[in-house]
């Protein structure tokens, strides 16, 4: 593996999921693989699970880790090409990426979208500029468009918990007080479309995901219909895609509660966290026996470890 | 040891102090004990000594450490039960604690009091919620009510420097420009009450520590009387306990200087640091030969190491 | 080596440069040297390259590293002697330095000048107070007056790239929108004066470096004349030295572009980074084949490693 930024960077999803499960079984079995290797984790935005689980994964592999909160520990980074740099941005991404390639064997990058201009966000400029200007493998720690480490952990969690060969998986929009990126649902949809599940997306009108992510998934505006016989319910808020980046719908009837879950096939509840309790999902569901959210978070470690393991093997 | 949040978590104080002194003697003797174990240090508030000494302790034991400034690296954490999370807090402590338990074998938590509502602070909610929702051992890195790693280091320092079997130890209030927590004096009092010393607390009226911490200690409002024949003088500011959390008294006559120290039995000066020079204590005392403050700070490492060592042994 | 704060701390520059090149050749050859040793990196100001390269260097040597953003992770530090500490500064440097000496075997300190009072900045108080109050070796990670790790990396880069025994090296002032410290040019000048090169400084009137740094270097206000036949062009902005710390000249004609470089002897372009593109230097130069900036950044690791190696050897 040369990079991990989206499902299309993975040649064999089944093998990668098996790798993650093997890492979960014996986390320290490949502890020599990362010896003398350094992972740099660059955060342009906050992070809790990604930060900790990716460090943990690197530790399992015996890697050294350097964490940088780019703007706070350093300074603002310019991305525009050919610009006269007389504003508040002290360093160009070209230099930052090239320099960090000198210090790290693998780089992880987190950079959220601005949510102001759809076309701009879809360019995923920070991630793509790092891919262009680094000379080492790059892992997305959530970019403007995708969150592939989360999606891989989600696939691992579904694999561990499915009771039928081809489960029904429902991605449902849920309310939230703030405008959030589409990276998690985009990415989840891409991965679901790449594995063998019956995949349905439920969202309000105006919240349809971009076609490149939604693919051939069934899309409905009727949440209850979608939930019927679901084996997995993946709730997530995202901001409007038609009135781009706006928080147009706040309709609390989209919140997942036990009554909604009763429509499913004893379905499991999934969410990437952090989650707003009693806004996105009711306490009764999150604290109930069908919630997989903590196990999803746990699987983040092994998703990251499987990716790092494949990258390190590619380097050797 | 399952947790370390107060003196009552310790079954044998003498043995723990001996452990700390053994760690000081040969810091790397148990370097294999923490192999493949991860310590998570979560700071809801600033820290210098605790941050560095606890990292150092973990390093002595061969542990991996992940440090998280919760609010700055991540986001604000909700603690209220059953709340509709539509404010500025992005994640509930229930999830944060459960998730971090997946990534860490031991968790250290620093969380200061608000100093607005005494009953609220005495609940020590952040620490207690972590104890409730984590599945791994928890160490207090200073909570709303106590600072047990500091107190253990203080006990170790007294043990190393006492000239008589039962020394006189005086905890004296001292001035400070800002309202400070009662965690350090509360905790120090608890530990002094649990070991064999002649313990006296001197403070202005209205600054009496809560009974659950002060216990049977002699309490006086006459500092000079208290200092008489003292072997150890532990100075510390704390905010008012009757006009809760307020900075009512600023009386500079409570500052410790050489004239005050001359009342003692060639007493040693102690303070947990950081200390306001010439407000809490005069330069002449802090820079004099009877000051133990740097050794106290040094002993923080071995206090933390003894605690981690006992926790790791309990896990095996 | 007992400390590394300026060229005068180095007894044999040639040997140190050879050491850095040996570290570059086989980075992990001395991996046992730092076993059980801890490096503390204290940042009073932002850092990207210094932070990452020094961590990397320590990792190559098997050291443990603790990074502290002093003001953000902890609190403000008082440096004034004999002061009554009732302002916003919670801890005196005396205690901070003495305490950190308990936790670390080597300390690195970054502290920029205020750029308000020349005499004050020339005292380099934070660094010098750390030298005074620590009991362990101190490395400057850039102080008010010098940036010696950068300069050593620069010397290594010149050594690797020179085509003649005694190359012509030109340090030229360049424009910048903000007032910057003189530490990098001061330090570069000192090191150039200490090795066998033909050294010229070009700057606008009023920007002459202090004599203690410039030494016997040729100083000219004519950039084009200076650049003639140069083997290395080191561009860098610094603020006025006569109207101290002010940004008096913004003259864009001082920017380095291909036309300027054509005056040189196929000269190599150097800059310490971060660099303002098309303000300090044109894209065409920075992206051209004669730019050494990324290699300079790479050599930061081996400069730091050589220094740490010598300090650790001194300790053994």
PDB file of N, CA, C and O in Angstrom, chain C residues 177-233:
ATOM      1  N   UNK C 177       6.822  40.753   5.515  1.00  0.00           N
ATOM      2  CA  UNK C 177       5.754  41.653   6.005  1.00  0.00           C
ATOM      3  C   UNK C 177       5.791  41.903   7.513  1.00  0.00           C
ATOM      4  O   UNK C 177       5.188  42.863   7.977  1.00  0.00           O
ATOM      5  N   UNK C 178       6.463  41.057   8.287  1.00  0.00           N
ATOM      6  CA  UNK C 178       6.473  41.209   9.743  1.00  0.00           C
ATOM      7  C   UNK C 178       7.891  41.419  10.253  1.00  0.00           C
ATOM      8  O   UNK C 178       8.858  41.049   9.600  1.00  0.00           O
ATOM      9  N   UNK C 179       7.982  42.007  11.457  1.00  0.00           N
ATOM     10  CA  UNK C 179       9.287  42.210  12.095  1.00  0.00           C
ATOM     11  C   UNK C 179       9.784  40.891  12.667  1.00  0.00           C
ATOM     12  O   UNK C 179       9.122  40.294  13.524  1.00  0.00           O
ATOM     13  N   UNK C 180      10.951  40.448  12.199  1.00  0.00           N
ATOM     14  CA  UNK C 180      11.494  39.163  12.642  1.00  0.00           C
ATOM     15  C   UNK C 180      12.754  39.357  13.487  1.00  0.00           C
ATOM     16  O   UNK C 180      13.465  40.351  13.352  1.00  0.00           O
ATOM     17  N   UNK C 181      13.070  38.366  14.342  1.00  0.00           N
ATOM     18  CA  UNK C 181      14.306  38.372  15.134  1.00  0.00           C
ATOM     19  C   UNK C 181      15.562  38.371  14.258  1.00  0.00           C
ATOM     20  O   UNK C 181      15.504  38.020  13.076  1.00  0.00           O
ATOM     21  N   UNK C 182      16.680  38.727  14.883  1.00  0.00           N
ATOM     22  CA  UNK C 182      17.977  38.650  14.193  1.00  0.00           C
ATOM     23  C   UNK C 182      18.733  37.357  14.522  1.00  0.00           C
ATOM     24  O   UNK C 182      19.894  37.202  14.133  1.00  0.00           O
ATOM     25  N   UNK C 183      18.093  36.445  15.241  1.00  0.00           N
ATOM     26  CA  UNK C 183      18.814  35.267  15.735  1.00  0.00           C
ATOM     27  C   UNK C 183      19.448  34.435  14.617  1.00  0.00           C
ATOM     28  O   UNK C 183      20.607  34.032  14.717  1.00  0.00           O
ATOM     29  N   UNK C 184      18.697  34.169  13.562  1.00  0.00           N
ATOM     30  CA  UNK C 184      19.244  33.339  12.486  1.00  0.00           C
ATOM     31  C   UNK C 184      20.427  34.024  11.793  1.00  0.00           C
ATOM     32  O   UNK C 184      21.496  33.417  11.673  1.00  0.00           O
ATOM     33  N   UNK C 185      20.311  35.299  11.338  1.00  0.00           N
ATOM     34  CA  UNK C 185      21.484  35.922  10.706  1.00  0.00           C
ATOM     35  C   UNK C 185      22.652  36.112  11.677  1.00  0.00           C
ATOM     36  O   UNK C 185      23.806  35.890  11.286  1.00  0.00           O
ATOM     37  N   UNK C 186      22.391  36.506  12.911  1.00  0.00           N
ATOM     38  CA  UNK C 186      23.465  36.610  13.913  1.00  0.00           C
ATOM     39  C   UNK C 186      24.260  35.318  13.981  1.00  0.00           C
ATOM     40  O   UNK C 186      25.494  35.299  13.930  1.00  0.00           O
ATOM     41  N   UNK C 187      23.521  34.252  14.155  1.00  0.00           N
ATOM     42  CA  UNK C 187      24.122  32.947  14.362  1.00  0.00           C
ATOM     43  C   UNK C 187      24.855  32.476  13.107  1.00  0.00           C
ATOM     44  O   UNK C 187      25.993  32.000  13.167  1.00  0.00           O
ATOM     45  N   UNK C 188      24.215  32.660  11.964  1.00  0.00           N
ATOM     46  CA  UNK C 188      24.851  32.256  10.704  1.00  0.00           C
ATOM     47  C   UNK C 188      26.172  32.998  10.525  1.00  0.00           C
ATOM     48  O   UNK C 188      27.208  32.401  10.168  1.00  0.00           O
ATOM     49  N   UNK C 189      26.154  34.312  10.799  1.00  0.00           N
ATOM     50  CA  UNK C 189      27.378  35.124  10.659  1.00  0.00           C
ATOM     51  C   UNK C 189      28.485  34.603  11.585  1.00  0.00           C
ATOM     52  O   UNK C 189      29.637  34.424  11.158  1.00  0.00           O
ATOM     53  N   UNK C 190      28.140  34.345  12.815  1.00  0.00           N
ATOM     54  CA  UNK C 190      29.129  33.812  13.770  1.00  0.00           C
ATOM     55  C   UNK C 190      29.791  32.532  13.278  1.00  0.00           C
ATOM     56  O   UNK C 190      31.003  32.350  13.428  1.00  0.00           O
ATOM     57  N   UNK C 191      28.969  31.639  12.771  1.00  0.00           N
ATOM     58  CA  UNK C 191      29.505  30.348  12.308  1.00  0.00           C
ATOM     59  C   UNK C 191      30.324  30.532  11.030  1.00  0.00           C
ATOM     60  O   UNK C 191      31.359  29.875  10.858  1.00  0.00           O
ATOM     61  N   UNK C 192      29.865  31.406  10.144  1.00  0.00           N
ATOM     62  CA  UNK C 192      30.641  31.641   8.904  1.00  0.00           C
ATOM     63  C   UNK C 192      32.005  32.233   9.248  1.00  0.00           C
ATOM     64  O   UNK C 192      33.017  31.882   8.640  1.00  0.00           O
ATOM     65  N   UNK C 193      32.026  33.124  10.236  1.00  0.00           N
ATOM     66  CA  UNK C 193      33.294  33.727  10.650  1.00  0.00           C
ATOM     67  C   UNK C 193      34.235  32.708  11.297  1.00  0.00           C
ATOM     68  O   UNK C 193      35.445  32.942  11.376  1.00  0.00           O
ATOM     69  N   UNK C 194      33.661  31.587  11.724  1.00  0.00           N
ATOM     70  CA  UNK C 194      34.474  30.581  12.424  1.00  0.00           C
ATOM     71  C   UNK C 194      34.986  29.486  11.492  1.00  0.00           C
ATOM     72  O   UNK C 194      35.795  28.649  11.902  1.00  0.00           O
ATOM     73  N   UNK C 195      34.486  29.461  10.244  1.00  0.00           N
ATOM     74  CA  UNK C 195      34.972  28.435   9.306  1.00  0.00           C
ATOM     75  C   UNK C 195      35.644  29.128   8.124  1.00  0.00           C
ATOM     76  O   UNK C 195      35.605  30.358   8.002  1.00  0.00           O
ATOM     77  N   UNK C 196      36.259  28.349   7.251  1.00  0.00           N
ATOM     78  CA  UNK C 196      37.068  28.924   6.179  1.00  0.00           C
ATOM     79  C   UNK C 196      36.244  29.205   4.923  1.00  0.00           C
ATOM     80  O   UNK C 196      36.222  28.406   3.978  1.00  0.00           O
ATOM     81  N   UNK C 197      35.530  30.344   4.925  1.00  0.00           N
ATOM     82  CA  UNK C 197      34.774  30.770   3.747  1.00  0.00           C
ATOM     83  C   UNK C 197      35.007  32.264   3.509  1.00  0.00           C
ATOM     84  O   UNK C 197      35.457  32.981   4.417  1.00  0.00           O
ATOM     85  N   UNK C 198      34.695  32.698   2.300  1.00  0.00           N
ATOM     86  CA  UNK C 198      34.741  34.123   1.951  1.00  0.00           C
ATOM     87  C   UNK C 198      33.330  34.665   2.223  1.00  0.00           C
ATOM     88  O   UNK C 198      32.403  34.404   1.449  1.00  0.00           O
ATOM     89  N   UNK C 199      33.152  35.373   3.348  1.00  0.00           N
ATOM     90  CA  UNK C 199      31.814  35.686   3.849  1.00  0.00           C
ATOM     91  C   UNK C 199      31.466  37.168   3.668  1.00  0.00           C
ATOM     92  O   UNK C 199      32.221  38.047   4.103  1.00  0.00           O
ATOM     93  N   UNK C 200      30.313  37.406   3.044  1.00  0.00           N
ATOM     94  CA  UNK C 200      29.841  38.770   2.783  1.00  0.00           C
ATOM     95  C   UNK C 200      28.397  38.912   3.275  1.00  0.00           C
ATOM     96  O   UNK C 200      27.591  37.999   3.059  1.00  0.00           O
ATOM     97  N   UNK C 201      28.114  40.044   3.922  1.00  0.00           N
ATOM     98  CA  UNK C 201      26.736  40.316   4.350  1.00  0.00           C
ATOM     99  C   UNK C 201      26.201  41.503   3.550  1.00  0.00           C
ATOM    100  O   UNK C 201      26.844  42.554   3.494  1.00  0.00           O
ATOM    101  N   UNK C 202      25.017  41.318   2.934  1.00  0.00           N
ATOM    102  CA  UNK C 202      24.370  42.413   2.209  1.00  0.00           C
ATOM    103  C   UNK C 202      23.061  42.764   2.903  1.00  0.00           C
ATOM    104  O   UNK C 202      22.238  41.881   3.156  1.00  0.00           O
ATOM    105  N   UNK C 203      22.885  44.052   3.235  1.00  0.00           N
ATOM    106  CA  UNK C 203      21.642  44.459   3.900  1.00  0.00           C
ATOM    107  C   UNK C 203      21.397  45.947   3.666  1.00  0.00           C
ATOM    108  O   UNK C 203      22.319  46.681   3.328  1.00  0.00           O
ATOM    109  N   UNK C 204      20.164  46.388   3.834  1.00  0.00           N
ATOM    110  CA  UNK C 204      19.881  47.827   3.707  1.00  0.00           C
ATOM    111  C   UNK C 204      20.544  48.586   4.855  1.00  0.00           C
ATOM    112  O   UNK C 204      20.871  47.997   5.889  1.00  0.00           O
ATOM    113  N   UNK C 205      20.711  49.881   4.670  1.00  0.00           N
ATOM    114  CA  UNK C 205      21.246  50.709   5.755  1.00  0.00           C
ATOM    115  C   UNK C 205      20.309  50.626   6.956  1.00  0.00           C
ATOM    116  O   UNK C 205      19.087  50.639   6.808  1.00  0.00           O
ATOM    117  N   UNK C 206      20.906  50.550   8.119  1.00  0.00           N
ATOM    118  CA  UNK C 206      20.109  50.454   9.338  1.00  0.00           C
ATOM    119  C   UNK C 206      19.831  49.021   9.759  1.00  0.00           C
ATOM    120  O   UNK C 206      19.210  48.776  10.785  1.00  0.00           O
ATOM    121  N   UNK C 207      20.284  48.075   8.938  1.00  0.00           N
ATOM    122  CA  UNK C 207      20.057  46.655   9.232  1.00  0.00           C
ATOM    123  C   UNK C 207      21.358  45.909   9.531  1.00  0.00           C
ATOM    124  O   UNK C 207      21.387  44.677   9.549  1.00  0.00           O
ATOM    125  N   UNK C 208      22.427  46.665   9.787  1.00  0.00           N
ATOM    126  CA  UNK C 208      23.719  46.032  10.070  1.00  0.00           C
ATOM    127  C   UNK C 208      23.623  45.215  11.363  1.00  0.00           C
ATOM    128  O   UNK C 208      23.135  45.706  12.391  1.00  0.00           O
ATOM    129  N   UNK C 209      24.103  43.999  11.311  1.00  0.00           N
ATOM    130  CA  UNK C 209      24.070  43.132  12.492  1.00  0.00           C
ATOM    131  C   UNK C 209      25.047  43.645  13.540  1.00  0.00           C
ATOM    132  O   UNK C 209      26.058  44.252  13.215  1.00  0.00           O
ATOM    133  N   UNK C 210      24.742  43.345  14.796  1.00  0.00           N
ATOM    134  CA  UNK C 210      25.605  43.735  15.891  1.00  0.00           C
ATOM    135  C   UNK C 210      27.017  43.179  15.669  1.00  0.00           C
ATOM    136  O   UNK C 210      27.194  42.055  15.196  1.00  0.00           O
ATOM    137  N   UNK C 211      28.008  43.995  16.026  1.00  0.00           N
ATOM    138  CA  UNK C 211      29.407  43.676  15.745  1.00  0.00           C
ATOM    139  C   UNK C 211      29.843  42.332  16.334  1.00  0.00           C
ATOM    140  O   UNK C 211      30.653  41.613  15.747  1.00  0.00           O
ATOM    141  N   UNK C 212      29.299  41.984  17.505  1.00  0.00           N
ATOM    142  CA  UNK C 212      29.698  40.711  18.129  1.00  0.00           C
ATOM    143  C   UNK C 212      29.333  39.509  17.270  1.00  0.00           C
ATOM    144  O   UNK C 212      29.910  38.427  17.431  1.00  0.00           O
ATOM    145  N   UNK C 213      28.367  39.695  16.344  1.00  0.00           N
ATOM    146  CA  UNK C 213      27.985  38.586  15.465  1.00  0.00           C
ATOM    147  C   UNK C 213      28.640  38.739  14.090  1.00  0.00           C
ATOM    148  O   UNK C 213      29.131  37.791  13.514  1.00  0.00           O
ATOM    149  N   UNK C 214      28.619  39.962  13.559  1.00  0.00           N
ATOM    150  CA  UNK C 214      29.143  40.207  12.208  1.00  0.00           C
ATOM    151  C   UNK C 214      30.665  40.057  12.157  1.00  0.00           C
ATOM    152  O   UNK C 214      31.229  39.666  11.129  1.00  0.00           O
ATOM    153  N   UNK C 215      31.323  40.372  13.248  1.00  0.00           N
ATOM    154  CA  UNK C 215      32.783  40.218  13.296  1.00  0.00           C
ATOM    155  C   UNK C 215      33.466  40.975  12.175  1.00  0.00           C
ATOM    156  O   UNK C 215      33.127  42.135  11.901  1.00  0.00           O
ATOM    157  N   UNK C 216      34.392  40.309  11.483  1.00  0.00           N
ATOM    158  CA  UNK C 216      35.143  40.970  10.415  1.00  0.00           C
ATOM    159  C   UNK C 216      34.536  40.763   9.040  1.00  0.00           C
ATOM    160  O   UNK C 216      35.197  40.993   8.023  1.00  0.00           O
ATOM    161  N   UNK C 217      33.298  40.280   8.991  1.00  0.00           N
ATOM    162  CA  UNK C 217      32.679  40.037   7.687  1.00  0.00           C
ATOM    163  C   UNK C 217      32.614  41.334   6.875  1.00  0.00           C
ATOM    164  O   UNK C 217      32.445  42.421   7.430  1.00  0.00           O
ATOM    165  N   UNK C 218      32.743  41.198   5.549  1.00  0.00           N
ATOM    166  CA  UNK C 218      32.509  42.334   4.657  1.00  0.00           C
ATOM    167  C   UNK C 218      31.018  42.645   4.659  1.00  0.00           C
ATOM    168  O   UNK C 218      30.201  41.730   4.485  1.00  0.00           O
ATOM    169  N   UNK C 219      30.660  43.897   4.906  1.00  0.00           N
ATOM    170  CA  UNK C 219      29.244  44.277   4.908  1.00  0.00           C
ATOM    171  C   UNK C 219      29.017  45.302   3.800  1.00  0.00           C
ATOM    172  O   UNK C 219      29.771  46.282   3.679  1.00  0.00           O
ATOM    173  N   UNK C 220      27.997  45.061   2.988  1.00  0.00           N
ATOM    174  CA  UNK C 220      27.700  45.986   1.892  1.00  0.00           C
ATOM    175  C   UNK C 220      26.200  46.263   1.833  1.00  0.00           C
ATOM    176  O   UNK C 220      25.397  45.432   2.265  1.00  0.00           O
ATOM    177  N   UNK C 221      25.845  47.438   1.312  1.00  0.00           N
ATOM    178  CA  UNK C 221      24.431  47.747   1.097  1.00  0.00           C
ATOM    179  C   UNK C 221      24.037  47.494  -0.352  1.00  0.00           C
ATOM    180  O   UNK C 221      22.916  47.763  -0.754  1.00  0.00           O
ATOM    181  N   UNK C 222      24.989  46.986  -1.130  1.00  0.00           N
ATOM    182  CA  UNK C 222      24.754  46.720  -2.547  1.00  0.00           C
ATOM    183  C   UNK C 222      24.605  45.212  -2.758  1.00  0.00           C
ATOM    184  O   UNK C 222      25.584  44.472  -2.849  1.00  0.00           O
ATOM    185  N   UNK C 223      23.367  44.769  -2.840  1.00  0.00           N
ATOM    186  CA  UNK C 223      23.113  43.329  -2.941  1.00  0.00           C
ATOM    187  C   UNK C 223      23.705  42.714  -4.202  1.00  0.00           C
ATOM    188  O   UNK C 223      24.289  41.625  -4.149  1.00  0.00           O
ATOM    189  N   UNK C 224      23.544  43.417  -5.337  1.00  0.00           N
ATOM    190  CA  UNK C 224      24.014  42.845  -6.608  1.00  0.00           C
ATOM    191  C   UNK C 224      25.524  42.635  -6.592  1.00  0.00           C
ATOM    192  O   UNK C 224      26.033  41.611  -7.056  1.00  0.00           O
ATOM    193  N   UNK C 225      26.236  43.618  -6.032  1.00  0.00           N
ATOM    194  CA  UNK C 225      27.681  43.489  -5.918  1.00  0.00           C
ATOM    195  C   UNK C 225      28.053  42.293  -5.042  1.00  0.00           C
ATOM    196  O   UNK C 225      28.957  41.522  -5.365  1.00  0.00           O
ATOM    197  N   UNK C 226      27.328  42.157  -3.950  1.00  0.00           N
ATOM    198  CA  UNK C 226      27.604  41.045  -3.030  1.00  0.00           C
ATOM    199  C   UNK C 226      27.406  39.695  -3.709  1.00  0.00           C
ATOM    200  O   UNK C 226      28.180  38.753  -3.513  1.00  0.00           O
ATOM    201  N   UNK C 227      26.336  39.598  -4.508  1.00  0.00           N
ATOM    202  CA  UNK C 227      25.977  38.301  -5.107  1.00  0.00           C
ATOM    203  C   UNK C 227      26.973  37.836  -6.170  1.00  0.00           C
ATOM    204  O   UNK C 227      27.013  36.637  -6.500  1.00  0.00           O
ATOM    205  N   UNK C 228      27.752  38.755  -6.692  1.00  0.00           N
ATOM    206  CA  UNK C 228      28.680  38.422  -7.798  1.00  0.00           C
ATOM    207  C   UNK C 228      29.602  37.259  -7.405  1.00  0.00           C
ATOM    208  O   UNK C 228      30.275  37.310  -6.377  1.00  0.00           O
ATOM    209  N   UNK C 229      29.548  36.202  -8.211  1.00  0.00           N
ATOM    210  CA  UNK C 229      30.411  35.027  -8.024  1.00  0.00           C
ATOM    211  C   UNK C 229      30.162  34.267  -6.712  1.00  0.00           C
ATOM    212  O   UNK C 229      31.004  33.448  -6.312  1.00  0.00           O
ATOM    213  N   UNK C 230      29.021  34.507  -6.100  1.00  0.00           N
ATOM    214  CA  UNK C 230      28.728  33.773  -4.851  1.00  0.00           C
ATOM    215  C   UNK C 230      28.516  32.288  -5.134  1.00  0.00           C
ATOM    216  O   UNK C 230      27.924  31.908  -6.161  1.00  0.00           O
ATOM    217  N   UNK C 231      29.028  31.440  -4.248  1.00  0.00           N
ATOM    218  CA  UNK C 231      28.775  29.997  -4.345  1.00  0.00           C
ATOM    219  C   UNK C 231      27.509  29.608  -3.568  1.00  0.00           C
ATOM    220  O   UNK C 231      26.827  28.650  -3.917  1.00  0.00           O
ATOM    221  N   UNK C 232      27.243  30.364  -2.500  1.00  0.00           N
ATOM    222  CA  UNK C 232      26.040  30.121  -1.705  1.00  0.00           C
ATOM    223  C   UNK C 232      25.368  31.469  -1.393  1.00  0.00           C
ATOM    224  O   UNK C 232      26.048  32.409  -0.962  1.00  0.00           O
ATOM    225  N   UNK C 233      24.052  31.523  -1.621  1.00  0.00           N
ATOM    226  CA  UNK C 233      23.276  32.727  -1.291  1.00  0.00           C
ATOM    227  C   UNK C 233      22.305  32.352  -0.164  1.00  0.00           C
ATOM    228  O   UNK C 233      21.401  31.532  -0.362  1.00  0.00           O
TER     229      UNK C 233
END
